[in-house]
PDB file of C-alpha atoms in Angstrom:
ATOM      1  CA  MET A   1       7.634  17.877  27.441  1.00 48.00           C
ATOM      2  CA  LYS A   2       8.329  15.304  30.452  1.00 47.00           C
ATOM      3  CA  MET A   3       4.781  15.144  30.744  1.00 48.00           C
ATOM      4  CA  ALA A   4       3.858  15.305  27.343  1.00 48.00           C
ATOM      5  CA  PHE A   5       6.870  12.050  27.176  1.00 48.00           C
ATOM      6  CA  SER A   6       5.029  10.230  30.081  1.00 50.00           C
ATOM      7  CA  SER A   7       1.454  10.104  28.554  1.00 49.00           C
ATOM      8  CA  ALA A   8       3.331   8.782  25.626  1.00 52.00           C
ATOM      9  CA  MET A   9       5.419   5.908  27.468  1.00 52.00           C
ATOM     10  CA  HIS A  10       2.085   5.113  29.712  1.00 52.00           C
ATOM     11  CA  LEU A  11       0.244   4.526  26.542  1.00 53.00           C
ATOM     12  CA  LEU A  12       3.154   2.508  24.791  1.00 55.00           C
ATOM     13  CA  PRO A  13       1.923  -0.707  26.305  1.00 54.00           C
ATOM     14  CA  VAL A  14      -1.481  -0.335  25.505  1.00 51.00           C
ATOM     15  CA  VAL A  15      -0.470   0.209  21.629  1.00 54.00           C
ATOM     16  CA  LEU A  16       1.419  -3.410  22.219  1.00 54.00           C
ATOM     17  CA  LEU A  17      -1.133  -4.694  23.785  1.00 53.00           C
ATOM     18  CA  PHE A  18      -3.690  -3.881  20.803  1.00 53.00           C
ATOM     19  CA  TYR A  19      -0.763  -5.006  18.140  1.00 56.00           C
ATOM     20  CA  VAL A  20      -0.248  -8.033  18.460  1.00 51.00           C
ATOM     21  CA  PRO A  21      -3.920  -9.248  19.330  1.00 52.00           C
ATOM     22  CA  LEU A  22      -4.879  -7.238  16.260  1.00 54.00           C
ATOM     23  CA  THR A  23      -1.652  -8.992  14.277  1.00 56.00           C
ATOM     24  CA  CYS A  24      -3.753 -12.625  15.952  1.00 53.00           C
ATOM     25  CA  LEU A  25      -7.557 -11.459  14.821  1.00 51.00           C
ATOM     26  CA  CYS A  26      -6.095 -10.707  11.100  1.00 53.00           C
ATOM     27  CA  GLN A  27      -4.662 -13.924  10.451  1.00 50.00           C
ATOM     28  CA  THR A  28      -7.107 -15.925  11.650  1.00 48.00           C
ATOM     29  CA  ALA A  29      -9.879 -13.657   9.226  1.00 48.00           C
ATOM     30  CA  ASN A  30      -7.120 -14.704   6.782  1.00 49.00           C
ATOM     31  CA  GLY A  31      -7.538 -18.002   6.965  1.00 49.00           C
ATOM     32  CA  ASN A  32     -11.198 -17.930   5.007  1.00 44.00           C
ATOM     33  CA  THR A  33      -9.897 -15.052   2.683  1.00 41.00           C
ATOM     34  CA  SER A  34     -11.064 -16.878  -0.136  1.00 42.00           C
ATOM     35  CA  ASN A  35     -13.443 -17.899   0.809  1.00 44.00           C
ATOM     36  CA  THR A  36     -15.375 -14.799   2.398  1.00 41.00           C
ATOM     37  CA  ILE A  37     -14.858 -12.794  -0.878  1.00 40.00           C
ATOM     38  CA  THR A  38     -15.040 -14.716  -4.009  1.00 40.00           C
ATOM     39  CA  THR A  39     -18.079 -17.248  -1.687  1.00 37.00           C
ATOM     40  CA  SER A  40     -19.413 -15.769   0.314  1.00 39.00           C
ATOM     41  CA  ALA A  41     -19.180 -11.789   0.064  1.00 41.00           C
ATOM     42  CA  PRO A  42     -22.019 -10.493   0.541  1.00 41.00           C
ATOM     43  CA  SER A  43     -24.021  -8.066  -2.207  1.00 42.00           C
ATOM     44  CA  SER A  44     -25.549  -4.607  -1.111  1.00 41.00           C
ATOM     45  CA  ASN A  45     -29.031  -5.859  -0.606  1.00 44.00           C
ATOM     46  CA  VAL A  46     -28.280  -8.987   1.554  1.00 46.00           C
ATOM     47  CA  THR A  47     -30.016  -8.080   4.993  1.00 46.00           C
ATOM     48  CA  PHE A  48     -29.390  -9.480   7.999  1.00 45.00           C
ATOM     49  CA  PRO A  49     -31.905 -13.107   9.565  1.00 50.00           C
ATOM     50  CA  LYS A  50     -34.479 -11.422  11.263  1.00 55.00           C
ATOM     51  CA  ASP A  51     -33.892 -13.757  14.583  1.00 59.00           C
ATOM     52  CA  VAL A  52     -30.263 -12.162  15.259  1.00 62.00           C
ATOM     53  CA  PRO A  53     -30.556 -10.703  18.669  1.00 66.00           C
ATOM     54  CA  GLY A  54     -29.617  -7.050  18.710  1.00 67.00           C
ATOM     55  CA  CYS A  55     -29.515  -6.647  15.369  1.00 77.00           C
ATOM     56  CA  GLY A  56     -32.090  -4.690  13.384  1.00 72.00           C
ATOM     57  CA  ARG A  57     -34.187  -6.015  10.320  1.00 71.00           C
ATOM     58  CA  GLU A  58     -32.420  -4.212   7.464  1.00 75.00           C
ATOM     59  CA  LEU A  59     -28.821  -4.649   8.943  1.00 76.00           C
ATOM     60  CA  ASN A  60     -26.411  -5.363   5.950  1.00 79.00           C
ATOM     61  CA  LEU A  61     -24.885  -8.923   6.892  1.00 74.00           C
ATOM     62  CA  ILE A  62     -21.023  -7.640   7.117  1.00 81.00           C
ATOM     63  CA  TYR A  63     -22.009  -6.135   9.995  1.00 81.00           C
ATOM     64  CA  ARG A  64     -23.768  -8.869  11.818  1.00 78.00           C
ATOM     65  CA  HIS A  65     -20.121  -8.845  14.600  1.00 78.00           C
ATOM     66  CA  LEU A  66     -21.012  -5.844  15.781  1.00 81.00           C
ATOM     67  CA  CYS A  67     -24.290  -6.015  17.051  1.00 81.00           C
ATOM     68  CA  ASP A  68     -24.669  -9.786  17.493  1.00 78.00           C
ATOM     69  CA  ARG A  69     -25.554 -10.574  21.481  1.00 77.00           C
ATOM     70  CA  ARG A  70     -24.346 -14.672  20.430  1.00 79.00           C
ATOM     71  CA  ALA A  71     -21.670 -13.353  19.551  1.00 75.00           C
ATOM     72  CA  ALA A  72     -20.225 -11.311  22.353  1.00 79.00           C
ATOM     73  CA  TRP A  73     -16.639 -10.912  21.413  1.00 84.00           C
ATOM     74  CA  GLY A  74     -17.419  -8.202  18.551  1.00 83.00           C
ATOM     75  CA  ILE A  75     -19.429  -5.630  21.272  1.00 84.00           C
ATOM     76  CA  VAL A  76     -16.880  -6.353  24.058  1.00 89.00           C
ATOM     77  CA  LEU A  77     -14.209  -5.376  21.345  1.00 90.00           C
ATOM     78  CA  GLU A  78     -15.993  -2.862  19.971  1.00 89.00           C
ATOM     79  CA  THR A  79     -16.892  -1.495  23.306  1.00 91.00           C
ATOM     80  CA  LEU A  80     -12.911  -1.449  24.939  1.00 94.00           C
ATOM     81  CA  ALA A  81     -11.570   0.288  21.112  1.00 94.00           C
ATOM     82  CA  SER A  82     -14.380   2.714  21.968  1.00 94.00           C
ATOM     83  CA  ALA A  83     -13.267   4.034  25.360  1.00 96.00           C
ATOM     84  CA  GLY A  84      -9.744   3.582  23.955  1.00 96.00           C
ATOM     85  CA  PHE A  85     -10.372   5.887  21.199  1.00 96.00           C
ATOM     86  CA  LEU A  86     -12.317   8.488  23.315  1.00 97.00           C
ATOM     87  CA  PHE A  87      -8.931   8.081  25.935  1.00 97.00           C
ATOM     88  CA  SER A  88      -6.890   9.228  23.477  1.00 96.00           C
ATOM     89  CA  LEU A  89      -8.709  11.863  22.348  1.00 96.00           C
ATOM     90  CA  GLY A  90      -8.956  12.993  26.035  1.00 96.00           C
ATOM     91  CA  LEU A  91      -4.877  12.828  26.189  1.00 95.00           C
ATOM     92  CA  LEU A  92      -4.785  15.181  23.211  1.00 95.00           C
ATOM     93  CA  LEU A  93      -7.248  17.744  24.422  1.00 96.00           C
ATOM     94  CA  ALA A  94      -4.891  17.537  27.638  1.00 95.00           C
ATOM     95  CA  LEU A  95      -1.733  17.952  25.980  1.00 93.00           C
ATOM     96  CA  LEU A  96      -3.144  21.367  23.673  1.00 93.00           C
ATOM     97  CA  VAL A  97      -4.266  22.443  26.510  1.00 93.00           C
ATOM     98  CA  TRP A  98      -1.047  21.681  28.691  1.00 91.00           C
ATOM     99  CA  SER A  99       0.949  23.285  26.224  1.00 89.00           C
ATOM    100  CA  LEU A 100      -1.601  26.736  25.005  1.00 88.00           C
ATOM    101  CA  TRP A 101      -1.059  27.258  28.519  1.00 88.00           C
ATOM    102  CA  ILE A 102       2.971  26.717  29.134  1.00 85.00           C
ATOM    103  CA  CYS A 103       3.053  29.296  25.836  1.00 82.00           C
ATOM    104  CA  THR A 104       0.711  32.145  27.601  1.00 82.00           C
ATOM    105  CA  SER A 105       2.038  31.558  31.004  1.00 80.00           C
ATOM    106  CA  SER A 106       5.973  31.866  29.497  1.00 72.00           C
ATOM    107  CA  ARG A 107       7.173  33.385  26.002  1.00 68.00           C
ATOM    108  CA  ASN A 108      10.880  32.042  26.689  1.00 65.00           C
ATOM    109  CA  GLN A 109       9.083  27.820  25.961  1.00 64.00           C
ATOM    110  CA  ARG A 110       6.915  28.709  23.089  1.00 63.00           C
ATOM    111  CA  GLY A 111       9.363  27.477  20.435  1.00 63.00           C
ATOM    112  CA  SER A 112      11.279  25.188  22.690  1.00 73.00           C
ATOM    113  CA  ILE A 113       7.816  22.667  23.280  1.00 82.00           C
ATOM    114  CA  GLY A 114       6.195  23.267  19.652  1.00 84.00           C
ATOM    115  CA  GLY A 115       8.135  20.440  18.006  1.00 88.00           C
ATOM    116  CA  THR A 116       7.117  17.694  20.675  1.00 90.00           C
ATOM    117  CA  VAL A 117       3.552  19.140  21.003  1.00 91.00           C
ATOM    118  CA  ALA A 118       3.456  18.406  17.257  1.00 93.00           C
ATOM    119  CA  SER A 119       5.530  14.649  17.984  1.00 93.00           C
ATOM    120  CA  MET A 120       2.969  13.990  20.420  1.00 94.00           C
ATOM    121  CA  THR A 121      -0.006  15.656  18.410  1.00 95.00           C
ATOM    122  CA  MET A 122       0.580  12.678  16.279  1.00 96.00           C
ATOM    123  CA  PHE A 123       1.305   9.738  18.568  1.00 96.00           C
ATOM    124  CA  PHE A 124      -1.995  10.474  19.994  1.00 96.00           C
ATOM    125  CA  LEU A 125      -3.816  10.957  16.474  1.00 96.00           C
ATOM    126  CA  ALA A 126      -1.668   7.219  15.784  1.00 96.00           C
ATOM    127  CA  THR A 127      -2.546   5.710  18.663  1.00 96.00           C
ATOM    128  CA  ALA A 128      -6.518   6.948  18.412  1.00 96.00           C
ATOM    129  CA  GLY A 129      -6.491   5.161  14.898  1.00 96.00           C
ATOM    130  CA  ILE A 130      -5.630   2.426  16.337  1.00 95.00           C
ATOM    131  CA  PHE A 131      -8.387   1.470  18.136  1.00 96.00           C
ATOM    132  CA  ALA A 132     -10.461   2.977  15.064  1.00 94.00           C
ATOM    133  CA  ILE A 133      -8.959   0.298  12.980  1.00 93.00           C
ATOM    134  CA  THR A 134     -10.568  -1.931  15.622  1.00 91.00           C
ATOM    135  CA  PHE A 135     -13.638  -2.117  13.868  1.00 90.00           C
ATOM    136  CA  SER A 136     -12.579  -3.554  10.589  1.00 87.00           C
ATOM    137  CA  PHE A 137     -11.472  -6.160  12.040  1.00 87.00           C
ATOM    138  CA  ILE A 138     -14.834  -6.422  13.460  1.00 87.00           C
ATOM    139  CA  ILE A 139     -16.527  -6.386  10.575  1.00 87.00           C
ATOM    140  CA  ARG A 140     -16.811  -8.705   7.681  1.00 84.00           C
ATOM    141  CA  LEU A 141     -13.855  -8.963   5.435  1.00 82.00           C
ATOM    142  CA  THR A 142     -14.983  -8.503   2.125  1.00 83.00           C
ATOM    143  CA  PRO A 143     -12.969  -6.341  -0.947  1.00 80.00           C
ATOM    144  CA  GLU A 144     -13.592  -2.651   0.683  1.00 80.00           C
ATOM    145  CA  THR A 145     -12.636  -4.044   3.976  1.00 83.00           C
ATOM    146  CA  CYS A 146      -9.394  -5.620   2.958  1.00 83.00           C
ATOM    147  CA  PRO A 147      -7.017  -2.815   1.954  1.00 84.00           C
ATOM    148  CA  THR A 148      -7.879  -0.667   4.928  1.00 86.00           C
ATOM    149  CA  ARG A 149      -6.677  -3.635   7.186  1.00 85.00           C
ATOM    150  CA  LEU A 150      -3.674  -3.948   5.289  1.00 85.00           C
ATOM    151  CA  PHE A 151      -2.497  -0.530   4.765  1.00 90.00           C
ATOM    152  CA  LEU A 152      -4.092   0.882   7.954  1.00 92.00           C
ATOM    153  CA  PHE A 153      -3.111  -1.401  10.531  1.00 92.00           C
ATOM    154  CA  SER A 154       0.651  -1.452   9.599  1.00 92.00           C
ATOM    155  CA  VAL A 155       1.029   2.871   8.420  1.00 96.00           C
ATOM    156  CA  LEU A 156      -0.728   3.535  11.946  1.00 96.00           C
ATOM    157  CA  PHE A 157       1.775   1.530  13.596  1.00 96.00           C
ATOM    158  CA  ALA A 158       4.678   2.235  12.300  1.00 96.00           C
ATOM    159  CA  LEU A 159       3.436   5.705  13.119  1.00 96.00           C
ATOM    160  CA  ALA A 160       3.440   6.009  16.328  1.00 96.00           C
ATOM    161  CA  PHE A 161       6.328   3.834  16.953  1.00 96.00           C
ATOM    162  CA  SER A 162       8.010   6.618  14.818  1.00 96.00           C
ATOM    163  CA  CYS A 163       6.877   9.217  17.446  1.00 95.00           C
ATOM    164  CA  LEU A 164       8.097   7.391  20.180  1.00 94.00           C
ATOM    165  CA  LEU A 165      11.381   6.644  18.359  1.00 94.00           C
ATOM    166  CA  ALA A 166      11.775   9.791  17.971  1.00 94.00           C
ATOM    167  CA  ARG A 167      11.015  10.865  21.245  1.00 92.00           C
ATOM    168  CA  CYS A 168      13.856   8.904  22.811  1.00 92.00           C
ATOM    169  CA  LEU A 169      16.071  10.276  20.187  1.00 92.00           C
ATOM    170  CA  ALA A 170      15.363  14.008  21.219  1.00 91.00           C
ATOM    171  CA  LEU A 171      15.525  12.978  25.153  1.00 89.00           C
ATOM    172  CA  LEU A 172      18.928  12.042  24.227  1.00 89.00           C
ATOM    173  CA  GLY A 173      20.164  14.412  22.846  1.00 86.00           C
ATOM    174  CA  PHE A 174      20.862  13.233  18.730  1.00 86.00           C
ATOM    175  CA  GLY A 175      20.722  16.383  17.033  1.00 82.00           C
ATOM    176  CA  ALA A 176      17.993  15.732  14.248  1.00 83.00           C
ATOM    177  CA  ALA A 177      15.764  15.605  16.459  1.00 83.00           C
ATOM    178  CA  ARG A 178      16.074  18.750  18.464  1.00 85.00           C
ATOM    179  CA  GLY A 179      12.770  21.320  18.314  1.00 85.00           C
ATOM    180  CA  TRP A 180      11.094  20.887  14.977  1.00 90.00           C
ATOM    181  CA  GLY A 181      13.617  18.158  13.731  1.00 91.00           C
ATOM    182  CA  GLU A 182      11.328  15.807  16.219  1.00 92.00           C
ATOM    183  CA  PRO A 183       8.120  15.833  14.120  1.00 93.00           C
ATOM    184  CA  ALA A 184       9.996  15.663  10.676  1.00 94.00           C
ATOM    185  CA  LEU A 185      12.375  12.616  11.655  1.00 95.00           C
ATOM    186  CA  ALA A 186       8.984  10.737  13.077  1.00 95.00           C
ATOM    187  CA  LEU A 187       6.854  11.815   9.930  1.00 96.00           C
ATOM    188  CA  GLY A 188      10.846  10.268   7.364  1.00 95.00           C
ATOM    189  CA  LEU A 189      10.210   7.320   9.893  1.00 95.00           C
ATOM    190  CA  PHE A 190       6.832   6.802   8.993  1.00 96.00           C
ATOM    191  CA  THR A 191       6.985   7.940   5.244  1.00 96.00           C
ATOM    192  CA  VAL A 192       8.765   4.327   4.538  1.00 96.00           C
ATOM    193  CA  GLN A 193       6.089   2.486   5.741  1.00 96.00           C
ATOM    194  CA  VAL A 194       3.542   4.321   4.052  1.00 96.00           C
ATOM    195  CA  ILE A 195       5.342   3.676   0.930  1.00 96.00           C
ATOM    196  CA  ILE A 196       5.966   0.245   1.386  1.00 93.00           C
ATOM    197  CA  SER A 197       2.304  -0.211   2.020  1.00 92.00           C
ATOM    198  CA  THR A 198       1.264   1.203  -1.192  1.00 92.00           C
ATOM    199  CA  GLN A 199       3.354  -0.201  -2.705  1.00 90.00           C
ATOM    200  CA  TRP A 200       1.933  -3.341  -2.274  1.00 86.00           C
ATOM    201  CA  LEU A 201      -1.428  -2.268  -2.855  1.00 85.00           C
ATOM    202  CA  ILE A 202      -0.694  -1.404  -5.949  1.00 87.00           C
ATOM    203  CA  VAL A 203       1.400  -4.242  -7.061  1.00 84.00           C
ATOM    204  CA  VAL A 204      -1.902  -6.670  -6.291  1.00 78.00           C
ATOM    205  CA  LEU A 205      -4.646  -4.568  -7.257  1.00 78.00           C
ATOM    206  CA  VAL A 206      -3.770  -2.347  -9.877  1.00 77.00           C
ATOM    207  CA  ARG A 207      -1.313  -3.918 -12.112  1.00 75.00           C
ATOM    208  CA  ASP A 208      -1.607  -7.952 -11.198  1.00 71.00           C
ATOM    209  CA  LYS A 209      -5.927  -7.112 -10.692  1.00 73.00           C
ATOM    210  CA  LYS A 210      -5.845  -9.637  -7.949  1.00 72.00           C
ATOM    211  CA  PRO A 211      -8.646  -9.849  -5.054  1.00 73.00           C
ATOM    212  CA  CYS A 212      -7.363  -8.131  -2.020  1.00 74.00           C
ATOM    213  CA  GLU A 213      -5.614 -11.656  -0.724  1.00 71.00           C
ATOM    214  CA  HIS A 214      -3.036 -12.659   1.148  1.00 69.00           C
ATOM    215  CA  SER A 215      -1.342 -15.044   2.908  1.00 75.00           C
ATOM    216  CA  GLN A 216       0.411 -15.149   6.361  1.00 79.00           C
ATOM    217  CA  GLU A 217       3.672 -14.567   5.139  1.00 82.00           C
ATOM    218  CA  GLU A 218       2.938 -11.579   3.256  1.00 80.00           C
ATOM    219  CA  PHE A 219       0.440  -9.554   6.165  1.00 81.00           C
ATOM    220  CA  VAL A 220       3.944 -10.933   8.121  1.00 85.00           C
ATOM    221  CA  MET A 221       6.449  -9.145   6.121  1.00 87.00           C
ATOM    222  CA  LEU A 222       4.514  -5.829   5.439  1.00 88.00           C
ATOM    223  CA  GLN A 223       5.226  -5.645   9.235  1.00 91.00           C
ATOM    224  CA  ILE A 224       8.372  -5.866   9.023  1.00 94.00           C
ATOM    225  CA  TYR A 225       9.574  -2.504   9.275  1.00 96.00           C
ATOM    226  CA  VAL A 226       7.016  -1.952  12.192  1.00 95.00           C
ATOM    227  CA  LEU A 227       8.510  -4.486  14.157  1.00 95.00           C
ATOM    228  CA  CYS A 228      12.502  -2.630  13.179  1.00 95.00           C
ATOM    229  CA  LEU A 229      10.717   0.652  14.474  1.00 95.00           C
ATOM    230  CA  LEU A 230       9.325  -0.993  18.537  1.00 94.00           C
ATOM    231  CA  ALA A 231      12.426  -3.373  18.511  1.00 94.00           C
ATOM    232  CA  ILE A 232      14.742  -0.303  18.256  1.00 94.00           C
ATOM    233  CA  SER A 233      12.000   1.875  20.333  1.00 92.00           C
ATOM    234  CA  LEU A 234      12.581  -0.678  23.209  1.00 92.00           C
ATOM    235  CA  ILE A 235      16.268  -0.636  23.268  1.00 92.00           C
ATOM    236  CA  LEU A 236      16.779   3.147  23.439  1.00 90.00           C
ATOM    237  CA  SER A 237      13.894   3.261  26.322  1.00 87.00           C
ATOM    238  CA  LEU A 238      16.086   0.977  28.299  1.00 87.00           C
ATOM    239  CA  HIS A 239      18.914   3.807  28.161  1.00 77.00           C
ATOM    240  CA  PHE A 240      16.261   6.241  31.147  1.00 63.00           C
TER     241      PHE A 240
END
């Protein structure tokens, strides 16, 4: 359990480092949301100009920053995101191998580490998803990528911080976070953000039948619960 918690806490600064840049990147992309969606959204048969270095001739315009060598930030960002994604999966694999070794070597600890392993597995999956969602911010804003950004951004961070908060409560001796109560508590906290993000998408896209547009204030409002989870997790971690 100590190794799992140590790995998770070592990834906390990485999660925080990606939370702020992705937020800023989303705000920057939102500045021209209406122009991108209403006037500049490419159709399925729009191809990329032939003179762009690094990209194929038949590449769709929305994927420009994934390969354009003149916009090197996209290539650098996707490289870092891919490395972070693989690193997170590597930690997840190491956690599963370690837990399997514990279960085979000591029968007495099988039931005691199950909840912790489940919680840390969700945390590493959320971290890998955070790195993966970076690609939706590199790809140009379209009616398809906009809901992906808004929904998965807050949901994945909420899952990561919920798992960390549940782990902190378990280490502090909180009764409801012991054993399998830890992943259950993390899922409960995570579900709140899923409901918030889903409700926003339903109200805007289904009920009002509007394009996926959002102001900076609306985007910040969607992150309030995530920031609360982050603040509480940081405060509780100071007790160790």
